[in-house]
Short mmCIF file of C-alpha atoms and ligand atoms in Angstrom, two decimals:
data_model
loop_
_atom_site.label_atom_id
_atom_site.label_comp_id
_atom_site.label_asym_id
_atom_site.label_seq_id
_atom_site.Cartn_x
_atom_site.Cartn_y
_atom_site.Cartn_z
CA MET A 7 0.00 0.00 0.00
CA LEU A 8 1.14 3.50 -0.77
CA VAL A 9 1.50 5.51 2.45
CA THR A 10 3.23 8.69 3.63
CA GLY A 11 6.72 8.84 5.06
CA ASN A 12 5.31 9.54 8.53
CA ASP A 13 3.16 6.38 8.36
CA ILE A 14 6.37 4.36 8.03
CA LEU A 15 8.87 6.38 10.04
CA ILE A 16 6.96 7.20 13.22
CA PRO A 17 6.46 3.48 14.06
CA ALA A 18 10.13 2.84 13.15
CA ARG A 19 11.32 5.55 15.50
CA GLU A 20 9.09 4.25 18.28
CA GLY A 21 10.08 0.65 17.66
CA LYS A 22 13.80 1.52 17.45
CA TYR A 23 14.38 0.02 14.00
CA GLY A 24 15.43 1.54 10.69
CA VAL A 25 13.69 1.51 7.33
CA GLY A 26 15.72 1.47 4.13
CA ALA A 27 15.13 4.36 1.71
CA PHE A 28 16.44 3.02 -1.57
CA ASN A 29 16.99 5.14 -4.69
CA THR A 30 15.36 3.97 -7.88
CA ASN A 31 16.00 4.86 -11.51
CA ASN A 32 14.15 2.14 -13.43
CA MET A 33 11.64 -0.71 -13.27
CA GLU A 34 14.10 -3.43 -12.21
CA ILE A 35 15.45 -1.40 -9.28
CA THR A 36 11.89 -0.58 -8.20
CA GLN A 37 10.86 -4.25 -8.40
CA ALA A 38 13.92 -5.36 -6.43
CA ILE A 39 13.07 -2.85 -3.67
CA ILE A 40 9.33 -3.42 -3.32
CA HIS A 41 9.23 -7.15 -4.06
CA THR A 42 11.97 -7.78 -1.47
CA ALA A 43 10.04 -5.69 1.07
CA GLU A 44 6.91 -7.73 0.30
CA ARG A 45 8.76 -11.03 0.67
CA LEU A 46 10.31 -9.99 4.00
CA ARG A 47 7.15 -8.24 5.31
CA SER A 48 9.14 -5.03 5.68
CA PRO A 49 8.01 -1.42 5.26
CA VAL A 50 10.15 0.40 2.69
CA ILE A 51 10.76 3.82 1.14
CA VAL A 52 11.44 4.16 -2.57
CA GLN A 53 13.11 7.44 -3.40
CA MET A 54 13.80 9.34 -6.59
CA SER A 55 16.44 12.06 -6.79
CA GLU A 56 15.85 15.11 -8.99
CA GLY A 57 18.14 13.32 -11.45
CA ALA A 58 15.79 10.32 -11.39
CA VAL A 59 12.81 12.62 -11.91
CA LYS A 60 14.59 14.07 -14.93
CA TYR A 61 15.53 10.59 -16.22
CA GLY A 62 12.30 8.67 -15.61
CA GLY A 63 9.77 11.39 -14.88
CA GLN A 64 6.10 10.54 -14.45
CA ASP A 65 6.67 7.18 -16.22
CA LEU A 66 8.98 6.02 -13.44
CA ALA A 67 6.90 7.58 -10.66
CA ASN A 68 3.87 5.69 -12.00
CA ILE A 69 5.77 2.39 -11.97
CA VAL A 70 6.65 2.98 -8.31
CA ILE A 71 3.11 4.07 -7.41
CA ASP A 72 1.55 1.10 -9.20
CA ILE A 73 3.79 -1.55 -7.60
CA ALA A 74 3.45 0.18 -4.21
CA THR A 75 -0.33 0.29 -4.44
CA ARG A 76 -0.51 -3.45 -5.18
CA ALA A 77 1.95 -4.32 -2.39
CA THR A 78 0.56 -5.39 0.99
CA VAL A 79 3.42 -3.78 2.95
CA PRO A 80 3.68 0.00 3.52
CA VAL A 81 5.61 1.78 0.76
CA ALA A 82 6.28 5.53 0.45
CA LEU A 83 7.50 7.37 -2.65
CA HIS A 84 9.96 10.05 -1.54
CA LEU A 85 11.77 12.91 -3.30
CA ASP A 86 15.47 12.69 -2.37
CA HIS A 87 17.41 15.98 -1.98
CA GLY A 88 14.74 18.30 -3.36
CA SER A 89 16.55 21.55 -4.08
CA SER A 90 13.65 24.01 -4.16
CA TYR A 91 10.05 24.70 -3.25
CA ALA A 92 9.06 24.22 -6.91
CA SER A 93 10.81 20.85 -7.08
CA ALA A 94 9.09 19.61 -3.91
CA LEU A 95 5.66 20.74 -5.06
CA ASN A 96 6.18 19.24 -8.49
CA ALA A 97 6.95 15.88 -6.84
CA ILE A 98 3.74 16.09 -4.82
CA LYS A 99 1.85 16.81 -8.04
CA MET A 100 3.45 13.67 -9.51
CA GLY A 101 2.08 11.57 -6.65
CA PHE A 102 5.00 11.44 -4.20
CA THR A 103 3.91 10.84 -0.59
CA SER A 104 7.04 12.28 1.04
CA VAL A 105 9.48 14.99 0.00
CA MET A 106 12.88 16.25 1.09
CA ILE A 107 13.80 19.90 0.93
CA ASP A 108 17.58 20.10 1.23
CA ALA A 109 18.64 23.67 1.91
CA SER A 110 21.41 22.51 4.25
CA HIS A 111 24.06 24.29 2.21
CA HIS A 112 22.34 27.65 2.86
CA SER A 113 22.48 29.64 6.11
CA PHE A 114 20.49 28.38 9.09
CA GLN A 115 17.89 31.13 8.60
CA GLU A 116 17.46 30.42 4.89
CA ASN A 117 17.27 26.69 5.56
CA VAL A 118 14.50 27.38 8.09
CA HIS A 119 12.71 29.69 5.66
CA GLU A 120 12.78 27.26 2.70
CA THR A 121 11.90 24.24 4.82
CA ARG A 122 8.97 26.03 6.43
CA ARG A 123 7.46 26.97 3.09
CA VAL A 124 7.63 23.36 1.90
CA VAL A 125 6.26 22.00 5.18
CA GLU A 126 3.25 24.34 5.05
CA ALA A 127 2.35 23.40 1.49
CA ALA A 128 3.06 19.67 1.89
CA HIS A 129 1.15 19.36 5.16
CA ALA A 130 -1.85 21.04 3.55
CA MET A 131 -1.85 18.07 1.18
CA GLY A 132 -1.13 15.42 3.82
CA ILE A 133 2.44 14.81 2.64
CA SER A 134 5.31 14.51 5.13
CA VAL A 135 8.64 16.33 4.81
CA GLU A 136 12.35 15.68 5.42
CA ALA A 137 14.91 18.46 5.79
CA GLU A 138 18.62 18.43 6.55
CA ILE A 139 20.90 20.31 8.90
CA GLY A 140 24.67 20.01 8.99
CA ARG A 141 27.16 19.15 6.26
CA LEU A 142 27.46 15.62 4.99
CA GLY A 143 30.98 14.29 4.48
CA GLY A 144 33.23 11.80 6.14
CA VAL A 145 35.14 12.55 9.33
CA GLU A 146 38.48 11.14 10.30
CA GLU A 147 38.54 9.57 13.74
CA HIS A 148 41.49 11.72 14.86
CA VAL A 149 39.82 15.02 13.96
CA VAL A 150 39.47 17.14 17.12
CA VAL A 151 36.00 17.90 18.48
CA ASP A 152 36.03 21.58 17.46
CA GLU A 153 36.62 20.65 13.86
CA LYS A 154 33.87 18.01 13.88
CA ASP A 155 31.46 20.59 15.26
CA ALA A 156 32.05 22.74 12.22
CA PHE A 157 30.17 20.39 9.94
CA LEU A 158 28.44 17.69 11.95
CA THR A 159 24.92 18.51 13.15
CA ASP A 160 24.82 20.60 16.31
CA PRO A 161 22.19 19.10 18.68
CA GLU A 162 20.91 22.46 19.99
CA GLU A 163 20.68 23.85 16.46
CA ALA A 164 18.72 20.74 15.39
CA VAL A 165 16.17 21.39 18.16
CA ALA A 166 15.77 25.04 17.14
CA PHE A 167 15.42 24.00 13.49
CA VAL A 168 12.64 21.50 14.18
CA ASP A 169 10.83 23.98 16.46
CA GLN A 170 10.90 26.64 13.78
CA THR A 171 10.02 24.47 10.78
CA ASN A 172 7.70 21.76 12.09
CA VAL A 173 9.52 19.33 9.77
CA ASP A 174 8.55 15.64 10.11
CA TYR A 175 11.96 13.95 9.97
CA LEU A 176 15.46 15.34 10.00
CA ALA A 177 18.62 14.32 8.16
CA ILE A 178 21.65 14.82 10.37
CA ALA A 179 25.36 14.86 9.60
CA ILE A 180 27.01 12.22 11.79
CA GLY A 181 29.99 11.15 9.71
CA THR A 182 28.37 9.35 6.79
CA SER A 183 28.93 10.60 3.24
CA HIS A 184 27.56 9.92 -0.23
CA GLY A 185 29.21 7.57 -2.72
CA ALA A 186 31.50 4.55 -2.68
CA TYR A 187 34.46 6.19 -0.92
CA LYS A 188 33.48 6.97 2.62
CA GLY A 189 36.95 7.05 4.14
CA LYS A 190 39.84 4.80 4.95
CA GLY A 191 39.20 1.74 7.09
CA ARG A 192 35.93 1.79 9.01
CA PRO A 193 34.31 5.22 8.57
CA TYR A 194 33.89 7.06 11.86
CA ILE A 195 30.26 7.47 12.94
CA ASP A 196 29.56 9.90 15.77
CA GLN A 197 27.28 7.65 17.84
CA ALA A 198 27.37 9.97 20.86
CA ARG A 199 25.96 12.76 18.68
CA ILE A 200 23.14 10.50 17.46
CA VAL A 201 22.29 9.58 21.06
CA ARG A 202 22.26 13.26 22.10
CA ILE A 203 20.09 14.38 19.16
CA GLY A 204 17.83 11.37 19.67
CA GLU A 205 17.30 12.39 23.31
CA LEU A 206 16.46 15.98 22.39
CA LEU A 207 14.23 15.26 19.40
CA GLY A 208 11.30 12.85 19.29
CA ILE A 209 10.97 12.84 15.49
CA PRO A 210 12.54 10.21 13.20
CA LEU A 211 16.14 10.97 12.18
CA VAL A 212 17.61 10.27 8.75
CA ALA A 213 21.05 8.94 7.84
CA HIS A 214 22.15 9.75 4.29
CA GLY A 215 25.18 8.06 2.78
CA SER A 216 24.45 4.72 4.44
CA SER A 217 25.55 2.23 1.79
CA GLY A 218 27.66 -0.62 3.13
CA VAL A 219 29.77 -1.01 -0.05
CA PRO A 220 30.31 -4.71 0.79
CA ALA A 221 33.77 -6.05 -0.07
CA GLU A 222 32.15 -9.03 -1.81
CA ILE A 223 30.40 -6.72 -4.28
CA THR A 224 33.42 -4.51 -4.98
CA GLN A 225 35.49 -7.66 -5.55
CA ARG A 226 32.93 -9.03 -8.02
CA PHE A 227 32.93 -5.60 -9.68
CA ARG A 228 36.71 -5.86 -10.18
CA ASP A 229 36.57 -9.54 -11.17
CA SER A 230 34.08 -8.72 -13.92
CA GLY A 231 36.33 -6.05 -15.39
CA GLY A 232 35.19 -2.98 -13.45
CA GLU A 233 37.59 -0.44 -12.04
CA ILE A 234 37.11 0.79 -8.50
CA GLY A 235 39.55 2.13 -5.92
CA GLU A 236 39.55 1.63 -2.15
CA ALA A 237 35.79 1.70 -1.79
CA VAL A 238 34.49 1.68 1.79
CA GLY A 239 30.98 1.91 3.25
CA ILE A 240 29.24 2.14 6.61
CA ALA A 241 29.65 -0.94 8.83
CA ASP A 242 26.47 -2.94 9.54
CA GLU A 243 27.15 -2.73 13.27
CA ASP A 244 27.31 1.09 13.17
CA LEU A 245 23.94 1.31 11.40
CA ARG A 246 22.37 -1.19 13.78
CA GLU A 247 23.53 0.92 16.73
CA ALA A 248 22.36 4.19 15.14
CA CYS A 249 18.84 2.81 14.65
CA LYS A 250 18.55 2.13 18.40
CA HIS A 251 18.96 5.85 19.09
CA GLY A 252 16.67 7.60 16.65
CA ILE A 253 17.85 6.94 13.10
CA ALA A 254 14.71 5.64 11.37
CA LYS A 255 15.32 6.36 7.65
CA VAL A 256 18.49 4.94 6.14
CA ASN A 257 19.40 6.11 2.62
CA VAL A 258 20.99 3.65 0.20
CA ASP A 259 21.83 4.29 -3.44
CA THR A 260 25.47 3.36 -4.08
CA ASP A 261 24.98 -0.30 -3.04
CA LEU A 262 22.22 -0.77 -5.64
CA ARG A 263 24.28 0.98 -8.33
CA LEU A 264 27.17 -1.37 -7.63
CA ALA A 265 24.96 -4.46 -7.37
CA SER A 266 23.12 -3.79 -10.64
CA THR A 267 26.36 -3.10 -12.49
CA VAL A 268 27.93 -6.27 -11.09
CA GLY A 269 24.93 -8.32 -12.27
CA ILE A 270 25.16 -6.87 -15.77
CA ARG A 271 28.96 -7.13 -16.00
CA GLU A 272 29.01 -10.76 -14.89
CA ILE A 273 26.42 -11.90 -17.38
CA LEU A 274 27.97 -9.99 -20.29
CA GLN A 275 31.38 -11.41 -19.44
CA ALA A 276 30.15 -14.99 -18.94
CA SER A 277 27.83 -15.02 -21.97
CA PRO A 278 29.21 -12.87 -24.81
CA LYS A 279 26.49 -14.17 -27.13
CA GLU A 280 23.65 -12.97 -24.90
CA PHE A 281 21.49 -10.10 -26.11
CA ASP A 282 18.14 -10.78 -24.51
CA PRO A 283 17.62 -7.81 -22.15
CA ARG A 284 15.66 -9.99 -19.70
CA LYS A 285 18.71 -12.25 -19.30
CA ILE A 286 20.84 -9.16 -18.63
CA PHE A 287 18.68 -7.03 -16.35
CA GLY A 288 17.10 -10.04 -14.60
CA PRO A 289 20.32 -11.18 -12.90
CA ALA A 290 21.06 -7.55 -11.94
CA ARG A 291 17.68 -7.45 -10.20
CA GLU A 292 18.64 -10.62 -8.28
CA VAL A 293 21.95 -9.14 -7.06
CA MET A 294 20.13 -5.98 -5.91
CA SER A 295 17.48 -8.04 -4.08
CA LYS A 296 20.17 -9.81 -2.04
CA ILE A 297 21.73 -6.48 -1.02
CA ILE A 298 18.30 -5.12 -0.02
CA GLU A 299 17.50 -8.26 1.96
CA HIS A 300 20.78 -7.95 3.85
CA LYS A 301 20.16 -4.28 4.63
CA MET A 302 16.63 -4.89 5.89
CA GLY A 303 18.04 -7.55 8.23
CA VAL A 304 20.66 -5.13 9.55
CA LEU A 305 18.12 -2.34 10.12
CA GLY A 306 15.64 -4.64 11.85
CA SER A 307 12.66 -3.84 9.59
CA VAL A 308 12.00 -7.47 8.59
CA GLY A 309 8.53 -8.56 9.73
CA LYS A 310 7.55 -5.06 10.90
CA ALA A 311 4.79 -4.79 8.27
CA GLY A 312 2.91 -7.56 10.08
CA PRO A 313 1.63 -10.80 8.55
CA ALA A 314 0.51 -10.99 4.93
CA PRO A 315 -3.24 -10.46 4.54
CA VAL A 316 -5.21 -13.59 3.71
CA GLN A 317 -6.10 -13.73 0.03
CA VAL A 318 -9.88 -14.20 -0.34
CA ARG A 319 -10.16 -14.33 -4.09
O1 LIG B 641 22.20 9.32 0.85
C1 LIG B 641 21.94 8.78 -0.20
C2 LIG B 641 20.81 9.25 -1.03
O2 LIG B 641 20.24 10.42 -0.51
C3 LIG B 641 22.69 7.60 -0.72
O3 LIG B 641 23.86 7.30 0.02
P1 LIG B 641 24.93 6.22 -0.54
O4 LIG B 641 25.78 6.94 -1.54
O5 LIG B 641 25.74 5.81 0.66
O6 LIG B 641 24.18 5.09 -1.10
O1 LIG B 642 22.25 11.41 -2.60
C1 LIG B 642 22.16 11.33 -3.83
C2 LIG B 642 21.73 10.07 -4.48
O2 LIG B 642 22.77 9.12 -4.45
C3 LIG B 642 21.20 10.33 -5.87
O3 LIG B 642 22.18 10.61 -6.80
P1 LIG B 642 21.77 11.22 -8.28
O4 LIG B 642 21.46 12.67 -8.06
O5 LIG B 642 22.98 10.97 -9.12
O6 LIG B 642 20.56 10.45 -8.72
ZN1 LIG B 643 22.20 17.27 1.63
ZN1 LIG B 644 21.59 11.79 0.39
#
């Protein structure tokens, strides 16, 4: 069923588990996300970036909405990193049930101003809103506290931001970063900061940049002819811990990009005569499904959608 972000994230926050928010760009990615959620009885968020809106537009949004509507687990369609009021409202017009307004690179006051405008309009239409405060980007473990404070989310500022905007869920900078290169060794996650913000704020918190970049996948990427450097993601244990203290929405894009490319590379390499698209995109969908299944296990969302309804006809 298609629901709002709040419908999924408020129970997650209360139940101390995380829900994966996976980026989609085509039918196979969307199927991998929602069909895996259905199989594991997990709520899930499917998100489209502005790039995905440009690439797939209403066609892609309709694929998500259709599969979500027929699913028996809660699914939300979310705009990832909306950059303006117009972009957020356009997504709502397209049928999105959750939107992000990301004005985190502006001043605090401007971020408040932009977020508030979106919240007012979205709430009038029953749609929930995510905003962001702080600067995303990896942190080295040895960096002194003062330096961390410069870009990681300040707990007091987060409280003031939520008070002034009435936003539904908040993305915080805690050490995660976008992409396949999140640092050297195990990326440092500021768990104490999550705990503090989680104590001060009752709303669901959002972790961007949460791909795990599993070594098995990067190795298969290399083995099938791909080129990738010292790719590192967020450790499962760090995400599990974060979800106990308020992180309820966990954003994952890079892992599905890697998984789909690995699936395609392996089949093209193993079967040079193959040109049936179903035999090429199908295996990619399988590799993505395994990654999604693993992530849902780590976050603790498996089974949280309740038992499957009994089919009567
Ligand atoms: O935060 C993300 C989308 O908003 C995706 O993060 P990853 O690059 O770690 O997958
Ligand atoms: O956080 C950003 C997501 O990974 C989406 O990336 P994109 O804008 O290339 O679609
Ligand atoms: Zn951002
Ligand atoms: Zn992001």
